Short mmCIF file of C-alpha atoms in Angstrom, two decimals:
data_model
loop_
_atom_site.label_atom_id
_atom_site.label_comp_id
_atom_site.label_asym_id
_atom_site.label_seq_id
_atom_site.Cartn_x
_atom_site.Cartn_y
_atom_site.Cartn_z
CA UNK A 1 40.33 -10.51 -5.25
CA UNK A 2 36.36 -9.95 -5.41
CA UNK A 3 36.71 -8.94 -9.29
CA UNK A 4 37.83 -12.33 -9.82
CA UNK A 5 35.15 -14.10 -7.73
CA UNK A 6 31.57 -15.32 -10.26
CA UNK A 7 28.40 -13.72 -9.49
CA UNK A 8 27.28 -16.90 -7.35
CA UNK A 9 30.52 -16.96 -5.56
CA UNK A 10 30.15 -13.33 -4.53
CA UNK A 11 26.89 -13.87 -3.21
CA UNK A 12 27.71 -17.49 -1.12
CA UNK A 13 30.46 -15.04 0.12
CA UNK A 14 27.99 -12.48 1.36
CA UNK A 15 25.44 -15.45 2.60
CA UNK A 16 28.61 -16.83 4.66
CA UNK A 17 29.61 -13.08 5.57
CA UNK A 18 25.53 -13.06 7.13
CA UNK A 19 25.81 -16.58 8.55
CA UNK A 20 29.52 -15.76 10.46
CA UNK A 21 27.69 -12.33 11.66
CA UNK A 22 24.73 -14.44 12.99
CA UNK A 23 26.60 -16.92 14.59
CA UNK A 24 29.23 -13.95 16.16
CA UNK A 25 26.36 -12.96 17.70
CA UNK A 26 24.69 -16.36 19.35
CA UNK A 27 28.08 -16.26 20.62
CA UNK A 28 28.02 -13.63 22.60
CA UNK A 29 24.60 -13.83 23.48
CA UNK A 30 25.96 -17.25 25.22
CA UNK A 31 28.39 -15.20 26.97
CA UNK A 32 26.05 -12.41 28.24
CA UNK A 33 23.42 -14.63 29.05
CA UNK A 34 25.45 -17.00 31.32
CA UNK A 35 26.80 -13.32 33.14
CA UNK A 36 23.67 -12.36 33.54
CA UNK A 37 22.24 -15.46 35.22
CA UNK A 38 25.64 -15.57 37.50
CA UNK A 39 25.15 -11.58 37.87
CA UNK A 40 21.36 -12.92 38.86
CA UNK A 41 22.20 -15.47 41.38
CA UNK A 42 24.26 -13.21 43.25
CA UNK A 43 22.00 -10.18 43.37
CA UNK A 44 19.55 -12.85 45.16
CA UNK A 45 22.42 -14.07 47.37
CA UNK A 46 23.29 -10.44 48.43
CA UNK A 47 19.53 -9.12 49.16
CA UNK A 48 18.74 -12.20 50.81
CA UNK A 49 21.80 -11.80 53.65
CA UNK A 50 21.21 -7.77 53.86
CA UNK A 51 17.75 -9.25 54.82
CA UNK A 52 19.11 -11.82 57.34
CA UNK A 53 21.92 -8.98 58.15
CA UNK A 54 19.39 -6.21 58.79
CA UNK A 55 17.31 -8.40 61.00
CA UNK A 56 20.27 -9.62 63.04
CA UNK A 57 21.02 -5.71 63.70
CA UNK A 58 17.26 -5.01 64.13
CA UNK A 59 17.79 -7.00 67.59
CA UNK A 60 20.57 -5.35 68.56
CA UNK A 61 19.47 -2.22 67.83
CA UNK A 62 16.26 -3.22 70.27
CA UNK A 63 18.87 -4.21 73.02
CA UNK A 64 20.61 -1.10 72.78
CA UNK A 65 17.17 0.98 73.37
CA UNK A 66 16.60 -1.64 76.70
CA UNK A 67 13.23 -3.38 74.97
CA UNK A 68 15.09 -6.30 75.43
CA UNK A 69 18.64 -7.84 77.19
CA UNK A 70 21.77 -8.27 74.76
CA UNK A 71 21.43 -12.10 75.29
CA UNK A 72 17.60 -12.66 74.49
CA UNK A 73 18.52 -10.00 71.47
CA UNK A 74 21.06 -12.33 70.44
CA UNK A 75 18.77 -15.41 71.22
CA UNK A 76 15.83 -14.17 69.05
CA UNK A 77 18.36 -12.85 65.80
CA UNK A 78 19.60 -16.27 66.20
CA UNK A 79 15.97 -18.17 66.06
CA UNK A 80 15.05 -15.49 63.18
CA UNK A 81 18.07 -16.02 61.25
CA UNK A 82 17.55 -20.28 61.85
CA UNK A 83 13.72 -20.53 60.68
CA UNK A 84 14.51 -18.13 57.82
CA UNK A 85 14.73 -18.99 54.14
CA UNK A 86 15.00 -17.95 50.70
CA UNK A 87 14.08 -19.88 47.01
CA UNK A 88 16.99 -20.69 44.81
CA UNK A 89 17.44 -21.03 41.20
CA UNK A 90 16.13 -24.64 41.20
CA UNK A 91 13.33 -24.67 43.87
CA UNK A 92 14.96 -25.42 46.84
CA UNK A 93 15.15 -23.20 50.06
CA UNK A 94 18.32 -22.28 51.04
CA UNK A 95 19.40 -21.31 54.60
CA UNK A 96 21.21 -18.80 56.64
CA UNK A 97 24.30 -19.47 58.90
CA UNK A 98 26.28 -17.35 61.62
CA UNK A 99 29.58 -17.61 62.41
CA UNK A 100 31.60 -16.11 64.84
CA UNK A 101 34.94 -13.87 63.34
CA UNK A 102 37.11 -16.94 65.18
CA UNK A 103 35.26 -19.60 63.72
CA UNK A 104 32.86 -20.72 65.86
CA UNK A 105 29.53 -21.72 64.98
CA UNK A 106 26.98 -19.60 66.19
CA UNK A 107 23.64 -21.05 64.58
CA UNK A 108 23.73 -22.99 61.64
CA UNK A 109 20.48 -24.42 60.69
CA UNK A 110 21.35 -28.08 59.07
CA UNK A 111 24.49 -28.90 61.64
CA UNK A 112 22.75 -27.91 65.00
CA UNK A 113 25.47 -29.88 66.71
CA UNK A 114 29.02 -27.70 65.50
CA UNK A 115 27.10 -25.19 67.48
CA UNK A 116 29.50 -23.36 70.23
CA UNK A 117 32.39 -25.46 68.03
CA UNK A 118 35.37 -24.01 66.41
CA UNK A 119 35.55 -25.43 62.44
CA UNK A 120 38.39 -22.86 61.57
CA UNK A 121 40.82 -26.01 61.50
CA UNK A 122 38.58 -28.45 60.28
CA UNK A 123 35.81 -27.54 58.02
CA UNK A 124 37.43 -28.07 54.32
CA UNK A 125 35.34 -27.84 50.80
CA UNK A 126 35.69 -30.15 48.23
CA UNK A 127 38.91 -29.35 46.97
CA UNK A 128 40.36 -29.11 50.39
CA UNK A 129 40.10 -25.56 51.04
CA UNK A 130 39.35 -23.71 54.43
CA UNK A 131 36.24 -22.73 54.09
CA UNK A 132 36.44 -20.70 57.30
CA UNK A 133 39.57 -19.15 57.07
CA UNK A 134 38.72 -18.00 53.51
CA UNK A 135 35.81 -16.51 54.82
CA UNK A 136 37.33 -14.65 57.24
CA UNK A 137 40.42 -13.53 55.58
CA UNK A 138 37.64 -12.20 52.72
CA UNK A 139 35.84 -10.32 55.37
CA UNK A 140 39.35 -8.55 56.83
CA UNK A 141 40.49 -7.29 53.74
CA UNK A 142 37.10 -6.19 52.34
CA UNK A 143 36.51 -2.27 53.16
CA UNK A 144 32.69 -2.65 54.02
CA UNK A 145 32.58 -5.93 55.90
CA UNK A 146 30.97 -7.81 53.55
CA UNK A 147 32.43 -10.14 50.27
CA UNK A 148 31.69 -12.85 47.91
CA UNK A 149 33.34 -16.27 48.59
CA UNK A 150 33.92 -19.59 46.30
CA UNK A 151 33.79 -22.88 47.81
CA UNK A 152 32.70 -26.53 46.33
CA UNK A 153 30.05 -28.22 48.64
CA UNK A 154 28.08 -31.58 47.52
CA UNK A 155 24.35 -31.44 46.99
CA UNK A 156 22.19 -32.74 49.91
CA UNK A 157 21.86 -36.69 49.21
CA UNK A 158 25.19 -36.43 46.98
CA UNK A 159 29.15 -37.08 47.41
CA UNK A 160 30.27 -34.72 44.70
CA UNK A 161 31.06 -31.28 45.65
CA UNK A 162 29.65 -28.40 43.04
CA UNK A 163 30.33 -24.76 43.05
CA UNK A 164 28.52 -23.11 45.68
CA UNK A 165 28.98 -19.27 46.06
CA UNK A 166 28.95 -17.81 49.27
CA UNK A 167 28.36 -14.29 50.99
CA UNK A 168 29.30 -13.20 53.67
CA UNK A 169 28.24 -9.52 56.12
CA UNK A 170 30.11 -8.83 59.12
CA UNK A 171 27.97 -7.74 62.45
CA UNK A 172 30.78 -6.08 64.25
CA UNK A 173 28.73 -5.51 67.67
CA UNK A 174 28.42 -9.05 68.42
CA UNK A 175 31.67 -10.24 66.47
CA UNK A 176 29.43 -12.66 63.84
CA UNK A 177 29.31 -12.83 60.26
CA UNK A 178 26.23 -13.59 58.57
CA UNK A 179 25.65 -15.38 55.56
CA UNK A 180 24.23 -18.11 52.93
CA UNK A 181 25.39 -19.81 49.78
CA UNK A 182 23.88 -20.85 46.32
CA UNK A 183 25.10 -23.92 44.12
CA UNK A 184 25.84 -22.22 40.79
CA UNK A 185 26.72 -25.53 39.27
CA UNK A 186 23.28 -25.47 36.98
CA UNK A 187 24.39 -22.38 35.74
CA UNK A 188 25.99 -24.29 33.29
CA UNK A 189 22.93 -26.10 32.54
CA UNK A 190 20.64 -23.29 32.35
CA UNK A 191 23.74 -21.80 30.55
CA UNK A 192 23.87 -25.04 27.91
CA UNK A 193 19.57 -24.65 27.73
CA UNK A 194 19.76 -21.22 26.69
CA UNK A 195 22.56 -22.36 24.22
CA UNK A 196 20.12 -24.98 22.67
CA UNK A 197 17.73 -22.29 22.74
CA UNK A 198 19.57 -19.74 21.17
CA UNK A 199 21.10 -22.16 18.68
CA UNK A 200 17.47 -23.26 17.50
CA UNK A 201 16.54 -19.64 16.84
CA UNK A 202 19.83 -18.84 15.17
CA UNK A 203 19.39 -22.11 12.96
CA UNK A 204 15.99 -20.94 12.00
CA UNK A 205 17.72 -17.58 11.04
CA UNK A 206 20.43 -19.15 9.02
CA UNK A 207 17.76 -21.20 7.59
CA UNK A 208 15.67 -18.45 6.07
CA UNK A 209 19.03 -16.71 5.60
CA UNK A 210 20.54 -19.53 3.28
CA UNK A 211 17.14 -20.13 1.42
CA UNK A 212 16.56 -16.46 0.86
CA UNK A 213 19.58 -15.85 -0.42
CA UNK A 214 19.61 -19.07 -2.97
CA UNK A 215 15.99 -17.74 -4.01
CA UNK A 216 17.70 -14.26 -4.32
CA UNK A 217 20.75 -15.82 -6.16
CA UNK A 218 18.89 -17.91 -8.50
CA UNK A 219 16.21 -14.62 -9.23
CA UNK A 220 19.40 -12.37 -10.23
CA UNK A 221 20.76 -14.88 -12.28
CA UNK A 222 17.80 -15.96 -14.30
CA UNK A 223 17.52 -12.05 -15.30
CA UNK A 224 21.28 -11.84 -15.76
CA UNK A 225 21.04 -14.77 -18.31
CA UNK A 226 24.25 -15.73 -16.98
CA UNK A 227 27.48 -14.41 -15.06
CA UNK A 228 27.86 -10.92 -15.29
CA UNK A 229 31.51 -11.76 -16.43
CA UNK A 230 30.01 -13.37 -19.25
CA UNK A 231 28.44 -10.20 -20.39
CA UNK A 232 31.31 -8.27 -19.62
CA UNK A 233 33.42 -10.42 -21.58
CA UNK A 234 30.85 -10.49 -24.41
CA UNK A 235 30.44 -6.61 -24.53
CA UNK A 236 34.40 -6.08 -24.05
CA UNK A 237 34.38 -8.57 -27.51
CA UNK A 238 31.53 -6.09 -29.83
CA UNK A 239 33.62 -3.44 -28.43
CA UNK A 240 36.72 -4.61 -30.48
CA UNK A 241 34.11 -5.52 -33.46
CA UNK A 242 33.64 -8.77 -32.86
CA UNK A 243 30.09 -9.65 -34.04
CA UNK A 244 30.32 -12.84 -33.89
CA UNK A 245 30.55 -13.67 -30.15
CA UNK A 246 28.58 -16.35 -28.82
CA UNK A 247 26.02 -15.91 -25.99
CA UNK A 248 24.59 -19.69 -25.85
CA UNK A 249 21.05 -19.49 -25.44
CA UNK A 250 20.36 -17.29 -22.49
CA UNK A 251 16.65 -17.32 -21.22
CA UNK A 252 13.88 -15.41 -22.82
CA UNK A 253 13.91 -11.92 -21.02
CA UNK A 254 17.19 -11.84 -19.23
CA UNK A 255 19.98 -9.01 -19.89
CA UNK A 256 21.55 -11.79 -21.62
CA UNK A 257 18.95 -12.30 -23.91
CA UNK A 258 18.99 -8.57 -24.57
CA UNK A 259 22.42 -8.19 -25.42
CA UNK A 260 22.30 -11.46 -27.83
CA UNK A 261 19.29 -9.31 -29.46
CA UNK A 262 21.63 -6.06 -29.63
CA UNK A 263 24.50 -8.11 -31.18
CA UNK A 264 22.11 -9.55 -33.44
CA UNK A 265 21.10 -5.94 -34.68
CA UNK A 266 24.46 -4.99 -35.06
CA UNK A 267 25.41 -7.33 -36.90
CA UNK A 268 22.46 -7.08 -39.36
CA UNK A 269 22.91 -3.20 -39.70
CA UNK A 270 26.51 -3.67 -40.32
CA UNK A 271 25.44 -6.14 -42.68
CA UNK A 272 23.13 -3.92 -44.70
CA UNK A 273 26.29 -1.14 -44.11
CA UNK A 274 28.44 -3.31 -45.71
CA UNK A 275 25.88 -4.34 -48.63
CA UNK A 276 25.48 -0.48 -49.50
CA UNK A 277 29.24 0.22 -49.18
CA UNK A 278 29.46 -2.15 -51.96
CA UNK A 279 26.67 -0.89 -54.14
CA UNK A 280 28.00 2.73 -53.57
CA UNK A 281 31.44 1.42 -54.46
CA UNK A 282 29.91 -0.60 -57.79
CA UNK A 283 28.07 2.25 -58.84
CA UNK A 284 31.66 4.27 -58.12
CA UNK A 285 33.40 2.13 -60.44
CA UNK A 286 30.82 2.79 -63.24
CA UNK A 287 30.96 6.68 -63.02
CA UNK A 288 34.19 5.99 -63.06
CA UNK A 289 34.25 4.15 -65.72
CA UNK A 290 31.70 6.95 -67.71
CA UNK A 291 34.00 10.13 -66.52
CA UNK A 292 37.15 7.25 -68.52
CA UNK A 293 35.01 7.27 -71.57
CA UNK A 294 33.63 10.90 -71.57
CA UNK A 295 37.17 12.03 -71.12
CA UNK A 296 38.40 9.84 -74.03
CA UNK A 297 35.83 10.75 -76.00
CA UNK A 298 36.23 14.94 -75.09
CA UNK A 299 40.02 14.02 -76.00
CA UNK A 300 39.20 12.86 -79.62
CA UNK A 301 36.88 15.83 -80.31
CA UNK A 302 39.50 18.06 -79.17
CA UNK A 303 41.84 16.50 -81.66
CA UNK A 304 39.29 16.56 -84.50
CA UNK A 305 38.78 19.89 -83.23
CA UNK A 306 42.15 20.82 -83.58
CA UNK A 307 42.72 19.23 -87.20
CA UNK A 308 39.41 20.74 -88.32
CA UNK A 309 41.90 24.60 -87.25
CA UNK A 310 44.46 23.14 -88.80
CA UNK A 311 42.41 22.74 -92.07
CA UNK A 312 41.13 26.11 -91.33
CA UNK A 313 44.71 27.35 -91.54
CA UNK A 314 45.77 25.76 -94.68
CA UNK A 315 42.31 26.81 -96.53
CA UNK A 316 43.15 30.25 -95.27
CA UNK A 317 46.36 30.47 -96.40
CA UNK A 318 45.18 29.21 -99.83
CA UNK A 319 42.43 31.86 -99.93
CA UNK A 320 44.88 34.57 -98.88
CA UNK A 321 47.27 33.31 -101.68
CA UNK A 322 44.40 33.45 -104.52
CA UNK A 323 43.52 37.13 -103.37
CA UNK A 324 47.14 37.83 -103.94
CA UNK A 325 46.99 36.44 -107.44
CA UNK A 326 43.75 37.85 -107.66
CA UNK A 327 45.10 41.42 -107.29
CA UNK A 328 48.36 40.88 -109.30
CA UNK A 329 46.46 39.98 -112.15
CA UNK A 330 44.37 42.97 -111.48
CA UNK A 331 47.04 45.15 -111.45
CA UNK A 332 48.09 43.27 -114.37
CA UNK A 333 45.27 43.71 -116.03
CA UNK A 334 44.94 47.41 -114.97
CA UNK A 335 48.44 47.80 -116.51
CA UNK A 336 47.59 46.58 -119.57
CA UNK A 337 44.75 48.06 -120.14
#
């Protein structure tokens, strides 16, 4: 599938490959970052109430060793516990409460009057769950005596309940739990800030990303001449001996440019080639032609040659005959005489 991608589609491929990567990633940096900030508000909510719980058990621990009666004990945790406070996410101070395990309020610092009153029946968040019993039941089945807790409480000065977290710490010696909440419903907006945040940064990213990679693009092609297929094509065509091939006009110094030069050379040497194979085949023809005429004319010697024996013969044979006559009419003459 990638052969038959162009040279700029491969590389908006591998730009969009980078930019899905990048954005994969601001993704899950949303994720962690809202964890962490939940992870955050409830490592604040848990030191805090091991603070308050520690105190609470401080007093006790004073009543135990007689510095102090059970009930002023109980009195002064309950004072410490009231006056005590701790900053949340968005500035405000939130308080500590104390409940009895049955669900009676023991001191809680904004309703002074529930105090000595049992809610377990009555005190509902905003989508109509029992706070109270939910606490409790959390507290039972946890194996330390201590446990997180949703519940949906409005805002001071507002009607519309929000997530507020809750934890809890049983103090078994005196039957209370102690404990404090945190609205978690700006997570979302601290969540949704870091998001805009994030989404800046990784636009700036993809920004320098994109424009790199068109600079890039447009550098590789300009010294390509063209699309690699192009030259692939081309080359695959001189290959078969096609000289003639176009290659357009690439620009001056590209690998296009190059092979249009290379072409060009080859089709110049193959031009003188071709121009030499015909004056070696011209002058061929002529010593052809001269080896035609030598061998005619070594033909008619020969057969003058031979005639010229032939003569030779005949004068021969006449010679041979007057010697015979010659030496009859010797004898002849011999005779006579």
């Amino acid at each position: 599938m990638l052969a038959k991608l162009r040279f700029t589609q491969k590389i908006g491929l591998l730009i969009g490959i980078a930019l899905g990567g990048l954005l994969l990633m601001v993704g899950l940096s949303i994720v962690q970052t809202q964890q962490r900030i939940e992870a955050g508000r409830q490592d604040m909510l848990k030191s805090a109430v091991e603070s308050m719980h520690a105190i609470v058990a401080g007093f006790h621990a004073k009543a135990v060793a007689g510095e102090m009666t059970m009930e002023e004990a109980e009195k002064a945790a309950k004072e410490a516990v009231r006056v005590s406070r701790f900053g949340g996410a968005d500035g405000r101070a939130e308080y500590f409460y104390i409940w009895s395990m049955d669900g009676v309020s023991v001191m809680h610092p904004v309703r002074p009057e529930w105090a000595g009153q049992n809610k377990t029946e009555t005190l509902k968040d905003g989508k109509g769950r029992y706070t109270l019993k939910n606490i409790v039941a959390a507290l039972r089945a946890s194996p330390d005596g201590r446990a997180f807790v949703d519940t949906d409480f409005p805002r001071p000065g507002s009607d519309v309940p929000v997530p507020k977290l809750q934890y809890v710490m049983e103090f078994k010696p005196w039957n209370w739990l102690v404990g404090s909440g945190l609205y978690m419903d700006d997570v979302n907006a601290l969540v949704r800030s870091a998001l805009v945040e994030t989404l800046l940064l990784g636009l700036a990213v993809l920004t320098a990303i994109g424009a790199a990679g068109v600079v890039i693009a447009r550098s590789v092609h300009r010294q390509l001449g063209g699309d690699p297929a192009a030259a692939m094509q081309a080359m695959e065509e001189v290959s078969r001996g096609n000289l003639a091939v176009d290659l357009g006009q690439p620009p001056a110094g590209s690998l296009m440019a190059g092979l249009k030069a290379m072409v060009g050379s080859l089709r110049t040497l193959v031009s003188q080639v071709r121009a030499s194979t015909d004056s070696i085949s011209t002058a061929s023809t002529e010593i052809a032609t001269g080896n035609q005429d030598l061998s005619s004319r070594t033909e008619q010697a020969a057969s003058s040659l031979q005639q010229t024996a032939s003569s030779m013969e005949q004068l021969t044979g006449t010679v041979k005959q007057s010697a015979d006559a010659a030496r009859q009419a010797n004898q002849l003459a011999s005779s006579a005489s």
